Amino acid sequence: MIQIKNLTVRNFMSVGAATQAVNFDRKDITLVLGENLDLGGDGSRNGTGKTTIINALSYALYGTALSNIRKDNLVNKTNGKNMLVSLEFVVSGAEYRIERGRKPNVLKFYVNNEATVATDEAQGDSRETQDAVERIMNMSHDMFKHVVALNTYTEPFLGLKANDQRTIIEQLLGITLLSERADAIKELARGTKDAVSQEEFRIRAVVEANSRIAEQIESLRRRRVLWQKKQDSDLEYLATQYTDLTQINIEAELLAHRDLAVYSQQKTAQDAHTALVARQTAWRQKQFRDVAEFRANYDLLSHIDIAAELAAHAALVAHTHQAKNTADLEKLITRGRSDETRERAAVAKLSAEIAELEAHKCYACGQEFHDGSHTAVLENKRKTLQEAELQAVTTNVQLTEHAATLAALGALGAKPVTHYRTEAEAIRHSSELENIQKQIDAKLDELDPYAEQVSEYTEVVLGAQPVTHYDTEAKAVTHLSQVANLLQQVTAKTAETDPYTDQINDMTDQALQTVSYDALNDLNRLQEHQDFLLKLLTSKDSFVRKKIIDQNLSYLNARLTHYLDRIGLPHTVKFQNDLSVSIEELGRELDFDNLSRGERTRLILSLNFAFRDVWESLYSPINLLFVDELIDNGLDTAGVENALALLKRMSRERHKSIWLVSHRDELSGRVENILKVVKENGFTNYNTEVELA
């Protein structure tokens, strides 16, 4: 049994610093009426703070108002601080008190008058405390708005999106309990998964360690094979070297080294002579090429007619001068023609404008022009016309003069061709020929710089190069000591032992670990069982889920039909097994928005009453019910009477404390108790007999 006892409010929304209290521990209907004296009273019911009671109740239990009001906006705007809401309630015989406030932030929770959580100055909220409150109430905030605090601010259930409807129905029918059990199993499954991961990690670490050890053993075996191959190869090489050295005639080897020294000296001298002859040949070839080049240049220049070359240079100068003058005159003529065309156009335009002005019309806009400035404008245009005509005549005369000058220059002939680039080079023609001849004579008089060295060489006939075993005579001298050293190396190499066999045996016997999968298999079986339970609790096709829906949904539909009949709504409203809702009238399927305002209100009340019955049958009875202005929301007289009759029966037979917030004064005589909510001087006061501590 959940019994909401009393609520105290200070500096909450329209309630000021004077603490207000409401006693919910009743078994009747309380009509909550407002009177706004700040608006003159006498029927002024709006803005008094009636809904503040429900918002304070919601804030005390859940830390938030019914609607999306920011928490700082819940603090009274006039006082701006020291907001505090306190609620006392009893659940299953245990007494609880919760105090929640802002500026400063406060959250205190008492169980049987003992504080469980200290004031949270930093947050004004504690997630653990809030979770404890909701666990004790066993009711979410959304369910609170559809079971306890019925109001016009909350979106009607049938106005919600399909997913939101499903969430509320699952909470109502107890399917959410499956989710809670599923969460517990998920927590266990996470632990099992972690244990599986740890065991897999351990096994993987052992396998990887064994793999690394096996790789090391294999590497040692490969090294042992390579070591054995290298030892065999070294022994074979040393034996071959020893055999080869013992077969060498050391006296003949020393004589061959002396013959090789003489041969090398003669070979060096012969190579030097050959290189000298090659350089001499290259020098002579270059001398021949230089003389041939000089003579070719001489022959080319000697055939030039220097007199004709100088005349061609003079003609080229005249041709260049004529070409420049012709180009300049053509540019002047082109520019003059353009200027003449432009000036003639200007004369024509001025003439047309003068004609307009002489006709007393404005040349710009075409309107009549008779004011005092007409004559001045006309004279100015005539003067401008004379200047333009004079300029046109001048330009025409200049064009004629330029054309005559161009005709006098005559046609431009072909450009003269010269051998030399400039006239100065042509004048130096004779001296250039003499200079080339001197270069030829000087090149022919050059002496061979290699002739003397070549003549001094005496030809030597080289025989075959002597063959030796050793590279140098010094090595041949140490032959006997090398033979003795090789014999020692063969003996030492034969005595070497394998350095890898003992390591391989030790690692094989001691380092490798045995891998066991027994613990991992046990954990995997446990995880599969937990997954099975999780699917059983969460799958939509689970028989557990279907059984809960079948049992509780039929009861919900029965209660809903009962309330629809009592409140006077002829429509058939039914929850389907997929948790969707169908609305029909005389076989015609409807949507919630097809209903009139009054019909929607009847359906909202019936649906919330049915929700409350299902919730109380599954969880726990609760003594409190708020109906905030719903009966004012489009209900006709019959609808109000039917709704009031249902509330009275609920209060009488089920001992509920029902609080009916309304603007209907005519209900005053129909209820046992009335709470006047009076707003005066900007603050709300509750007309109540509750004594404040």
mmCIF file of C-alpha atoms in Angstrom, residues 109-261:
data_model
loop_
_atom_site.group_PDB
_atom_site.id
_atom_site.type_symbol
_atom_site.label_atom_id
_atom_site.label_comp_id
_atom_site.label_asym_id
_atom_site.label_seq_id
_atom_site.Cartn_x
_atom_site.Cartn_y
_atom_site.Cartn_z
ATOM 1 C CA PHE A 109 15.668 11.367 2.163
ATOM 2 C CA TYR A 110 14.503 9.947 5.481
ATOM 3 C CA VAL A 111 13.387 6.377 6.227
ATOM 4 C CA ASN A 112 11.539 6.067 9.535
ATOM 5 C CA ASN A 113 12.913 9.501 10.494
ATOM 6 C CA GLU A 114 16.526 8.492 9.808
ATOM 7 C CA ALA A 115 18.476 10.352 7.102
ATOM 8 C CA THR A 116 19.852 8.061 4.401
ATOM 9 C CA VAL A 117 21.572 10.612 2.179
ATOM 10 C CA ALA A 118 23.184 13.889 3.288
ATOM 11 C CA THR A 119 22.522 17.196 1.601
ATOM 12 C CA ASP A 120 24.155 17.325 -1.833
ATOM 13 C CA GLU A 121 25.359 20.918 -2.027
ATOM 14 C CA ALA A 122 27.062 20.435 -5.389
ATOM 15 C CA GLN A 123 24.238 18.915 -7.400
ATOM 16 C CA GLY A 124 20.976 19.284 -5.449
ATOM 17 C CA ASP A 125 20.325 15.812 -6.758
ATOM 18 C CA SER A 126 21.668 12.328 -6.125
ATOM 19 C CA ARG A 127 21.175 9.596 -8.677
ATOM 20 C CA GLU A 128 21.393 6.889 -6.034
ATOM 21 C CA THR A 129 18.809 8.603 -3.813
ATOM 22 C CA GLN A 130 16.485 9.163 -6.772
ATOM 23 C CA ASP A 131 16.818 5.522 -7.787
ATOM 24 C CA ALA A 132 15.951 4.514 -4.220
ATOM 25 C CA VAL A 133 12.794 6.697 -4.248
ATOM 26 C CA GLU A 134 11.606 5.276 -7.576
ATOM 27 C CA ARG A 135 12.372 1.750 -6.403
ATOM 28 C CA ILE A 136 10.236 2.287 -3.284
ATOM 29 C CA MET A 137 7.392 3.833 -5.300
ATOM 30 C CA ASN A 138 7.861 1.194 -8.028
ATOM 31 C CA MET A 139 6.542 3.798 -10.458
ATOM 32 C CA SER A 140 8.271 5.791 -13.194
ATOM 33 C CA HIS A 141 7.524 9.471 -13.785
ATOM 34 C CA ASP A 142 5.608 8.654 -16.981
ATOM 35 C CA MET A 143 3.474 6.111 -15.123
ATOM 36 C CA PHE A 144 2.922 8.675 -12.329
ATOM 37 C CA LYS A 145 1.415 11.084 -14.898
ATOM 38 C CA HIS A 146 -0.960 8.392 -16.237
ATOM 39 C CA VAL A 147 -1.978 6.804 -12.912
ATOM 40 C CA VAL A 148 -1.797 9.449 -10.154
ATOM 41 C CA ALA A 149 -1.551 12.949 -11.682
ATOM 42 C CA LEU A 150 -4.096 13.091 -14.509
ATOM 43 C CA ASN A 151 -3.784 16.497 -16.168
ATOM 44 C CA THR A 152 -4.203 18.403 -19.389
ATOM 45 C CA TYR A 153 -0.480 19.196 -19.657
ATOM 46 C CA THR A 154 0.595 15.601 -20.221
ATOM 47 C CA GLU A 155 0.293 14.321 -23.776
ATOM 48 C CA PRO A 156 -2.641 11.858 -23.835
ATOM 49 C CA PHE A 157 -1.588 8.227 -24.068
ATOM 50 C CA LEU A 158 -3.247 7.802 -27.462
ATOM 51 C CA GLY A 159 -1.573 11.006 -28.683
ATOM 52 C CA LEU A 160 1.902 9.547 -28.066
ATOM 53 C CA LYS A 161 4.046 7.871 -30.712
ATOM 54 C CA ALA A 162 3.664 4.105 -31.022
ATOM 55 C CA ASN A 163 7.039 3.399 -29.350
ATOM 56 C CA ASP A 164 6.198 5.668 -26.394
ATOM 57 C CA GLN A 165 2.792 3.969 -26.015
ATOM 58 C CA ARG A 166 4.488 0.573 -26.051
ATOM 59 C CA THR A 167 6.958 1.680 -23.345
ATOM 60 C CA ILE A 168 4.166 2.778 -20.985
ATOM 61 C CA ILE A 169 2.067 -0.356 -21.614
ATOM 62 C CA GLU A 170 5.100 -2.577 -20.979
ATOM 63 C CA GLN A 171 5.673 -0.770 -17.664
ATOM 64 C CA LEU A 172 1.989 -1.096 -16.768
ATOM 65 C CA LEU A 173 1.634 -4.799 -17.626
ATOM 66 C CA GLY A 174 4.776 -5.792 -15.742
ATOM 67 C CA ILE A 175 6.825 -6.498 -18.853
ATOM 68 C CA THR A 176 9.319 -3.960 -17.565
ATOM 69 C CA LEU A 177 9.961 -6.331 -14.661
ATOM 70 C CA LEU A 178 11.231 -8.778 -17.243
ATOM 71 C CA SER A 179 13.594 -6.066 -18.443
ATOM 72 C CA GLU A 180 14.777 -5.528 -14.855
ATOM 73 C CA ARG A 181 15.403 -9.254 -14.484
ATOM 74 C CA ALA A 182 17.061 -9.159 -17.886
ATOM 75 C CA ASP A 183 19.287 -6.326 -16.685
ATOM 76 C CA ALA A 184 20.326 -8.428 -13.704
ATOM 77 C CA ILE A 185 21.091 -11.352 -16.011
ATOM 78 C CA LYS A 186 22.937 -8.970 -18.323
ATOM 79 C CA GLU A 187 25.098 -7.944 -15.379
ATOM 80 C CA LEU A 188 25.815 -11.602 -14.627
ATOM 81 C CA ALA A 189 26.395 -12.239 -18.326
ATOM 82 C CA ARG A 190 28.869 -9.360 -18.432
ATOM 83 C CA GLY A 191 30.742 -10.957 -15.523
ATOM 84 C CA THR A 192 30.674 -14.322 -17.295
ATOM 85 C CA LYS A 193 31.791 -12.674 -20.524
ATOM 86 C CA ASP A 194 34.647 -11.013 -18.663
ATOM 87 C CA ALA A 195 35.580 -14.367 -17.119
ATOM 88 C CA VAL A 196 35.445 -15.985 -20.595
ATOM 89 C CA SER A 197 37.592 -13.183 -21.949
ATOM 90 C CA GLN A 198 40.064 -13.593 -19.087
ATOM 91 C CA GLU A 199 40.201 -17.390 -19.547
ATOM 92 C CA GLU A 200 40.544 -16.967 -23.319
ATOM 93 C CA PHE A 201 43.257 -14.402 -22.672
ATOM 94 C CA ARG A 202 44.998 -16.805 -20.280
ATOM 95 C CA ILE A 203 44.771 -19.698 -22.760
ATOM 96 C CA ARG A 204 45.804 -17.412 -25.605
ATOM 97 C CA ALA A 205 48.742 -16.214 -23.512
ATOM 98 C CA VAL A 206 49.786 -19.868 -22.817
ATOM 99 C CA VAL A 207 49.318 -20.787 -26.490
ATOM 100 C CA GLU A 208 51.226 -17.714 -27.595
ATOM 101 C CA ALA A 209 53.956 -18.432 -25.042
ATOM 102 C CA ASN A 210 54.132 -22.052 -26.248
ATOM 103 C CA SER A 211 54.153 -20.758 -29.816
ATOM 104 C CA ARG A 212 57.014 -18.400 -29.037
ATOM 105 C CA ILE A 213 58.904 -21.184 -27.245
ATOM 106 C CA ALA A 214 58.238 -23.545 -30.164
ATOM 107 C CA GLU A 215 59.509 -20.875 -32.536
ATOM 108 C CA GLN A 216 62.605 -20.475 -30.382
ATOM 109 C CA ILE A 217 63.123 -24.270 -30.333
ATOM 110 C CA GLU A 218 62.668 -24.394 -34.102
ATOM 111 C CA SER A 219 65.047 -21.467 -34.474
ATOM 112 C CA LEU A 220 67.629 -23.310 -32.329
ATOM 113 C CA ARG A 221 67.192 -26.419 -34.460
ATOM 114 C CA ARG A 222 67.732 -24.395 -37.622
ATOM 115 C CA ARG A 223 70.811 -22.821 -36.050
ATOM 116 C CA ARG A 224 72.074 -26.278 -35.081
ATOM 117 C CA VAL A 225 71.666 -27.473 -38.675
ATOM 118 C CA LEU A 226 73.416 -24.351 -39.970
ATOM 119 C CA TRP A 227 76.158 -24.797 -37.359
ATOM 120 C CA GLN A 228 76.705 -28.402 -38.417
ATOM 121 C CA LYS A 229 76.731 -27.417 -42.100
ATOM 122 C CA LYS A 230 79.187 -24.611 -41.413
ATOM 123 C CA GLN A 231 81.432 -26.907 -39.364
ATOM 124 C CA ASP A 232 81.462 -29.477 -42.173
ATOM 125 C CA SER A 233 82.090 -26.741 -44.727
ATOM 126 C CA ASP A 234 84.916 -25.228 -42.650
ATOM 127 C CA LEU A 235 86.559 -28.620 -42.130
ATOM 128 C CA GLU A 236 86.290 -29.349 -45.846
ATOM 129 C CA TYR A 237 87.773 -25.946 -46.703
ATOM 130 C CA LEU A 238 90.649 -26.287 -44.201
ATOM 131 C CA ALA A 239 91.386 -29.803 -45.408
ATOM 132 C CA THR A 240 91.425 -28.602 -49.026
ATOM 133 C CA GLN A 241 93.693 -25.695 -48.134
ATOM 134 C CA TYR A 242 96.064 -28.013 -46.234
ATOM 135 C CA THR A 243 96.144 -30.460 -49.133
ATOM 136 C CA ASP A 244 96.781 -27.674 -51.659
ATOM 137 C CA LEU A 245 99.569 -26.118 -49.585
ATOM 138 C CA THR A 246 101.357 -29.412 -48.969
ATOM 139 C CA GLN A 247 101.526 -29.986 -52.748
ATOM 140 C CA ILE A 248 103.230 -26.630 -53.488
ATOM 141 C CA ASN A 249 107.019 -26.630 -54.493
ATOM 142 C CA ILE A 250 108.068 -23.660 -52.419
ATOM 143 C CA GLU A 251 111.446 -23.219 -54.234
ATOM 144 C CA ALA A 252 109.714 -22.995 -57.621
ATOM 145 C CA GLU A 253 107.120 -20.624 -56.060
ATOM 146 C CA LEU A 254 109.872 -18.218 -54.890
ATOM 147 C CA LEU A 255 111.598 -18.302 -58.337
ATOM 148 C CA ALA A 256 108.219 -17.592 -60.012
ATOM 149 C CA HIS A 257 107.737 -14.535 -57.758
ATOM 150 C CA ARG A 258 111.169 -13.146 -58.851
ATOM 151 C CA ASP A 259 110.315 -13.694 -62.543
ATOM 152 C CA LEU A 260 106.909 -12.054 -61.934
ATOM 153 C CA ALA A 261 108.623 -8.923 -60.544
#
